[in-house]
mmCIF file of C-alpha atoms and ligand atoms in Angstrom:
data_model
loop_
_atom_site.group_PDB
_atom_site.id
_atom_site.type_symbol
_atom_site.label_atom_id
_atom_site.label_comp_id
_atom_site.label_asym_id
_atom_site.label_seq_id
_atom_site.Cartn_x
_atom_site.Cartn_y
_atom_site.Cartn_z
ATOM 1 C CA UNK A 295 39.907 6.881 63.698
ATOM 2 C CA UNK A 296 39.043 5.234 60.594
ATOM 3 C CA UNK A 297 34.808 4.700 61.877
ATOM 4 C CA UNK A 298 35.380 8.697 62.242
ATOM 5 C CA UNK A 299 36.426 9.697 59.501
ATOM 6 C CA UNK A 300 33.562 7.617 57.963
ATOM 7 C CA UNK A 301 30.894 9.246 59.845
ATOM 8 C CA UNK A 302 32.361 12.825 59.612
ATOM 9 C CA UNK A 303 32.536 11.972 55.341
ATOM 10 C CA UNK A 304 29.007 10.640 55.781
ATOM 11 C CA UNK A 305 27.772 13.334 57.273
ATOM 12 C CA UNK A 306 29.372 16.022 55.406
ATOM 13 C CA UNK A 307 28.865 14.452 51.967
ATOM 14 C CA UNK A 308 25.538 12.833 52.610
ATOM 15 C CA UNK A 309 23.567 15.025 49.917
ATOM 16 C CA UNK A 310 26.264 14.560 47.576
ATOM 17 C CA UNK A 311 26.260 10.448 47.686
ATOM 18 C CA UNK A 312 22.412 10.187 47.814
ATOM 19 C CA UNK A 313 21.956 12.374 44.943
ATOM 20 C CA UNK A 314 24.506 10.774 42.915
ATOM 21 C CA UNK A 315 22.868 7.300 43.967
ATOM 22 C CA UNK A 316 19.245 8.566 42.419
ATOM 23 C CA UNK A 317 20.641 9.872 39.253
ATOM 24 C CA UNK A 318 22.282 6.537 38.837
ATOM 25 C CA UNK A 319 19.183 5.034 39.654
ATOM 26 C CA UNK A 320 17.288 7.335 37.462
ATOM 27 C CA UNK A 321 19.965 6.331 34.565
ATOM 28 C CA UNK A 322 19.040 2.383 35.210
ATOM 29 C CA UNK A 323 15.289 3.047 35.227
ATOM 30 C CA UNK A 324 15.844 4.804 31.569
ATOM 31 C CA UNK A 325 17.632 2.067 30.244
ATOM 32 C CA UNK A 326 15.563 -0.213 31.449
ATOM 33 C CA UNK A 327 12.276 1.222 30.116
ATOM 34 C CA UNK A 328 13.948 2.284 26.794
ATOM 35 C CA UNK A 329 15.165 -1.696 26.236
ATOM 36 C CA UNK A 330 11.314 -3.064 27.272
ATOM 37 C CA UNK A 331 9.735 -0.437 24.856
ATOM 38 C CA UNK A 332 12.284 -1.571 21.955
ATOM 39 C CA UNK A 333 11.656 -4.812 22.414
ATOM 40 C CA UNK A 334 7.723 -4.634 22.000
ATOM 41 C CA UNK A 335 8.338 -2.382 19.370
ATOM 42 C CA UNK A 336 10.100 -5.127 17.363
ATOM 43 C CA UNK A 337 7.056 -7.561 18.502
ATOM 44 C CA UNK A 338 4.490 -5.676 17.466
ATOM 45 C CA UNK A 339 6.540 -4.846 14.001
ATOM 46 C CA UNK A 340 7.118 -8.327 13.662
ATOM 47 C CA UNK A 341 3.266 -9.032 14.029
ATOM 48 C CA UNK A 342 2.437 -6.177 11.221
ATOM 49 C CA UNK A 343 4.884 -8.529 8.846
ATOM 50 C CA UNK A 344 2.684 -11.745 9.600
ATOM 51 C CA UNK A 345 -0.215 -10.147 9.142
ATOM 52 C CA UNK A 346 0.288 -7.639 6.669
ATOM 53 C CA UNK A 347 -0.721 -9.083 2.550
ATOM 54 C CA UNK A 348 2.107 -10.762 1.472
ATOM 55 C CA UNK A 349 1.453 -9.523 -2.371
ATOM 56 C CA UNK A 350 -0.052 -6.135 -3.578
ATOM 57 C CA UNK A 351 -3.458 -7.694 -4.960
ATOM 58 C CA UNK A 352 -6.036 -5.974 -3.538
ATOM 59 C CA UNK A 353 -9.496 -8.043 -3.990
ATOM 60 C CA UNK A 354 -12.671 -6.155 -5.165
ATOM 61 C CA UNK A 355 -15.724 -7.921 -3.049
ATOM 62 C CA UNK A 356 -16.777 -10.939 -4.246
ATOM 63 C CA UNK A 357 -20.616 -9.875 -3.372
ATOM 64 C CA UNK A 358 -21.776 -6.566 -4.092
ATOM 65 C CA UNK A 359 -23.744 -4.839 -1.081
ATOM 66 C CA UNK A 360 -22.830 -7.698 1.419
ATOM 67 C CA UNK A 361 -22.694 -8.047 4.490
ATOM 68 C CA UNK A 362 -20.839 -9.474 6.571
ATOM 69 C CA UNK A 363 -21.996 -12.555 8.856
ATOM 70 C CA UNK A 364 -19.163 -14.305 10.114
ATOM 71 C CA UNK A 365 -15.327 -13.239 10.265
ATOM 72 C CA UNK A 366 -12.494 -15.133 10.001
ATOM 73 C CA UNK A 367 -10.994 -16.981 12.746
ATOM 74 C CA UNK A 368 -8.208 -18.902 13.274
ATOM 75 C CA UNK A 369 -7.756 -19.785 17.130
ATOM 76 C CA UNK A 370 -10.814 -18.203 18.402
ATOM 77 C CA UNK A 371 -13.654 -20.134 17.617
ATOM 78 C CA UNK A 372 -16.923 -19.219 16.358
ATOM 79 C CA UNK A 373 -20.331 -21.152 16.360
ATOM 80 C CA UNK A 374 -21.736 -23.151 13.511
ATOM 81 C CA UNK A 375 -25.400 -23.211 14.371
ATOM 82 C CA UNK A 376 -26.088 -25.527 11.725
ATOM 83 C CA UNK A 377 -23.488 -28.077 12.639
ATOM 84 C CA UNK A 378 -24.363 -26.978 16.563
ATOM 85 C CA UNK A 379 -20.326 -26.882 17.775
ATOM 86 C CA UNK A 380 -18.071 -24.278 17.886
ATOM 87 C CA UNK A 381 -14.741 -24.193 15.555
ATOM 88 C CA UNK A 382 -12.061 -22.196 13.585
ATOM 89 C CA UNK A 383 -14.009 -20.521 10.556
ATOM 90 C CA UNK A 384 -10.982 -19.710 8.056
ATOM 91 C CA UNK A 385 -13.319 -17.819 5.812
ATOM 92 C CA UNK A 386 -15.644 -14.887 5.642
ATOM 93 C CA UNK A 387 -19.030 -15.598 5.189
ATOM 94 C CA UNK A 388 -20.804 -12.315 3.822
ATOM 95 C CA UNK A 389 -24.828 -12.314 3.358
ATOM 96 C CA UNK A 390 -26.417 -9.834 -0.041
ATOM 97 C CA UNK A 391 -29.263 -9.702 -1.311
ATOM 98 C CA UNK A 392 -31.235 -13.367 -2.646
ATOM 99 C CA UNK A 393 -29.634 -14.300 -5.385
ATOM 100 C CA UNK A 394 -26.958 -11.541 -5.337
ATOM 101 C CA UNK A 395 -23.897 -12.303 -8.133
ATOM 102 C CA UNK A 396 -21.254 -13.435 -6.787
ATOM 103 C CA UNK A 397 -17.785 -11.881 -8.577
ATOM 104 C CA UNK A 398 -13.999 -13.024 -9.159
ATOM 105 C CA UNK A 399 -12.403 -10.741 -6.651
ATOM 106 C CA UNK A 400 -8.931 -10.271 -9.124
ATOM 107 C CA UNK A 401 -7.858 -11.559 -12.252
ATOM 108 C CA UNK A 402 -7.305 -15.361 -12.583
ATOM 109 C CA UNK A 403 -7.925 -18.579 -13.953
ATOM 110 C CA UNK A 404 -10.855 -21.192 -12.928
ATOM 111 C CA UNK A 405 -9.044 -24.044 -11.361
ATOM 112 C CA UNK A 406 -12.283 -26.190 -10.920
ATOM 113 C CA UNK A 407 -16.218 -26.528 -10.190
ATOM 114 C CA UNK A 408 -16.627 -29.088 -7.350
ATOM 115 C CA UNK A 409 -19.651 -29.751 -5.631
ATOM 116 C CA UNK A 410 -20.343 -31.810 -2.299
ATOM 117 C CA UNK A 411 -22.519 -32.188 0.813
ATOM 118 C CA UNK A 412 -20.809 -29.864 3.183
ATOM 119 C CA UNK A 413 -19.730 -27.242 1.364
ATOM 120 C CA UNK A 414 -21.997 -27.103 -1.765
ATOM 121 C CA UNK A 415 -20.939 -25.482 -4.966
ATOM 122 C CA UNK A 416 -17.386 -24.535 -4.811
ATOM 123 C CA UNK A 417 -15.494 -22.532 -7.304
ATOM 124 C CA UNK A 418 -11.203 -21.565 -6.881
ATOM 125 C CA UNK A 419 -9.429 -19.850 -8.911
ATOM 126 C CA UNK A 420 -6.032 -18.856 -9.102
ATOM 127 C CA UNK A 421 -4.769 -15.499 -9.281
ATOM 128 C CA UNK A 422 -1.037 -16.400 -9.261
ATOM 129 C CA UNK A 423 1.877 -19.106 -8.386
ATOM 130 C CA UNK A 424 0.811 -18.627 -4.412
ATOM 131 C CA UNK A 425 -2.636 -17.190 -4.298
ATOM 132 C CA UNK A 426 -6.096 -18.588 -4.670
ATOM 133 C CA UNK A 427 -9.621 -17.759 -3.826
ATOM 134 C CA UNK A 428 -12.527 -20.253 -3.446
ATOM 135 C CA UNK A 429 -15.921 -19.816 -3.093
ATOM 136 C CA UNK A 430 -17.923 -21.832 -1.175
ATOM 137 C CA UNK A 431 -22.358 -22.198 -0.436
ATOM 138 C CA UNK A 432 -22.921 -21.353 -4.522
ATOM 139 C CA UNK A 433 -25.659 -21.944 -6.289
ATOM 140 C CA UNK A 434 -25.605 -25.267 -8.551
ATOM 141 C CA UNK A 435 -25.967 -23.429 -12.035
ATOM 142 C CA UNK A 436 -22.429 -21.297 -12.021
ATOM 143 C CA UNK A 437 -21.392 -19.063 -15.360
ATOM 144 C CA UNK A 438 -17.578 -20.582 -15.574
ATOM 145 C CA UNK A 439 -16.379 -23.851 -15.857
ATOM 146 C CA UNK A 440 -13.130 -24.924 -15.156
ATOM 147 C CA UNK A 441 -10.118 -23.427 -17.695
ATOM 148 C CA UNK A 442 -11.942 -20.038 -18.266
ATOM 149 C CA UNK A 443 -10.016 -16.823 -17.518
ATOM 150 C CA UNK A 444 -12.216 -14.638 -15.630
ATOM 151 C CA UNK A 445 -11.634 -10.796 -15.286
ATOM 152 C CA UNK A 446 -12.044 -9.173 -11.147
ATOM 153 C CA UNK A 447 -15.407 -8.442 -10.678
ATOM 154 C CA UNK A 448 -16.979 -10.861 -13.344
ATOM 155 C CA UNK A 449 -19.949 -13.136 -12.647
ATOM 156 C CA UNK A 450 -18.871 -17.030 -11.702
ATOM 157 C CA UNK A 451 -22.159 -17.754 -9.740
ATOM 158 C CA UNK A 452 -24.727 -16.774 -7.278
ATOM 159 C CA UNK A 453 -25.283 -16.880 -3.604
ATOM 160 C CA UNK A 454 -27.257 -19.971 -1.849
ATOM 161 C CA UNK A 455 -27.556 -22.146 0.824
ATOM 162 C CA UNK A 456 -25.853 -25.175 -0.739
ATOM 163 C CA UNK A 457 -23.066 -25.659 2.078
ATOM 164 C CA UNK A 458 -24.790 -28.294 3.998
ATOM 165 C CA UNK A 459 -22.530 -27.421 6.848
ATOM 166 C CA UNK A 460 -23.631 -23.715 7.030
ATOM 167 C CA UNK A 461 -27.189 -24.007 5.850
ATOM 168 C CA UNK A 462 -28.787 -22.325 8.591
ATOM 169 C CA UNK A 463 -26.864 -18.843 8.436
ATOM 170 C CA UNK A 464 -29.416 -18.734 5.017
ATOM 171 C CA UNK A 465 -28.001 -17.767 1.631
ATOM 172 C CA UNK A 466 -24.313 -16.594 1.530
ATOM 173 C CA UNK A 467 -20.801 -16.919 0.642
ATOM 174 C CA UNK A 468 -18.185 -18.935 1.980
ATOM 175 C CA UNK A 469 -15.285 -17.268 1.116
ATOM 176 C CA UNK A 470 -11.893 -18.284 1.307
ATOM 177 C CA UNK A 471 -8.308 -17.008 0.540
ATOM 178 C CA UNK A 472 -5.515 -20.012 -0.066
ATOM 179 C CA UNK A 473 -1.671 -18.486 0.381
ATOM 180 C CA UNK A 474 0.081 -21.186 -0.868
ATOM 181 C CA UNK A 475 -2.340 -23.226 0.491
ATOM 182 C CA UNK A 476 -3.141 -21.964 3.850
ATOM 183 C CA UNK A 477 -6.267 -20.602 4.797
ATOM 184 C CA UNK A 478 -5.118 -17.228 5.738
ATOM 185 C CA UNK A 479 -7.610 -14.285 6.353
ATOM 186 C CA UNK A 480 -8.985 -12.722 4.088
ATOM 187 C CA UNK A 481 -9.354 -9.266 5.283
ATOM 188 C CA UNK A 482 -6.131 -8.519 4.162
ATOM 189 C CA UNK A 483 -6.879 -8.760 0.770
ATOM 190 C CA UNK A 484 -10.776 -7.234 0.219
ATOM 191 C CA UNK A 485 -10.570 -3.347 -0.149
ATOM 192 C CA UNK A 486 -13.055 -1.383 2.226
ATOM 193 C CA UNK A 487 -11.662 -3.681 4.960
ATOM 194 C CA UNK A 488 -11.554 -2.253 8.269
ATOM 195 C CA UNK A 489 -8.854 -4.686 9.696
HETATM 196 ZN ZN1 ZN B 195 -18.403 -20.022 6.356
#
């Protein structure tokens, strides 16, 4: 009686209980997708919050008309033909005319004007409590010394090929950005930046 009445309720409500089974199946599928697509939402929103400029500054570039030669990179690593390995480059290196200036990208103070083998004539200067720029490859005759207050987009030096460790890539700047004191990249500072 009871494997009757079963069947007979099978049969006569069969639509009934397979529709209701897809639109609960329909409702799980929505849920589902609507929970994956908020959480990857929140990833890539916390991403934008790593990466994103953790002060207003925006940097004027510190070499009129130049180009740039080598991007920043922090786990992918990029060639050093001089040094002939390959390895993190937490800088931009950008190329301008021979000779080309070299400017303070933002208002700051000279910190100091260090030379040595690898890196050549190196300016930094501090812009605030957590941010400083360096600049790396300069010629040896520089217009600052360490002390001076230098305006954005004043003259500290020129471009060269005094980084013994990049000498091949011919004259440029090494250019790095120091968040309190971390290389960070600095494409999220320099204005005309397409990152
Ligand atoms: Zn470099």
């Amino acid at each position: 009686m009871q494997k009757i009445d079963i069947r007979w309720l099978w049969h006569k409500y069969k639509r009934a209980i397979i529709s209701s089974a897809m639109c609960l199946l329909a409702v799980v599928l929505v849920a589902v997708i609507s929970a994956t697509s908020l959480n990857s939402s929140n990833v890539s929103k916390q991403e934008e919050v790593q990466t994103s400029s953790p002060t207003s500054i925006t940097f004027v570039s510190p070499v009129k008309d130049g180009t740039l030669i080598k991007d920043y990179s922090n786990k992918t690593l990029k060639y050093n033909a001089t040094l002939k390995q390959w390895e993190a480059h937490k800088a931009v290196d950008i190329k301008g005319p021979d000779g080309a200036s070299v400017v303070a990208v933002a208002d700051g103070e000279v910190l100091s004007v260090e030379s040595n083998y690898l890196t050549g004539t190196v300016i930094t200067i501090k812009h605030n409590d957590k941010l400083q720029t360096v600049y790396a490859s300069l010629g040896e005759k520089v217009d600052v010394k360490m002390g001076d207050k230098v305006k954005s987009g004043q003259k500290i030096g020129v471009i060269s090929t005094t980084a013994k460790n990049e000498s091949s890539d011919g004259p440029h700047l090494h250019f790095e950005v120091l968040l309190d004191g971390v290389k960070v990249d600095p494409n999220l500072y320099l204005e005309n930046s397409n990152k």
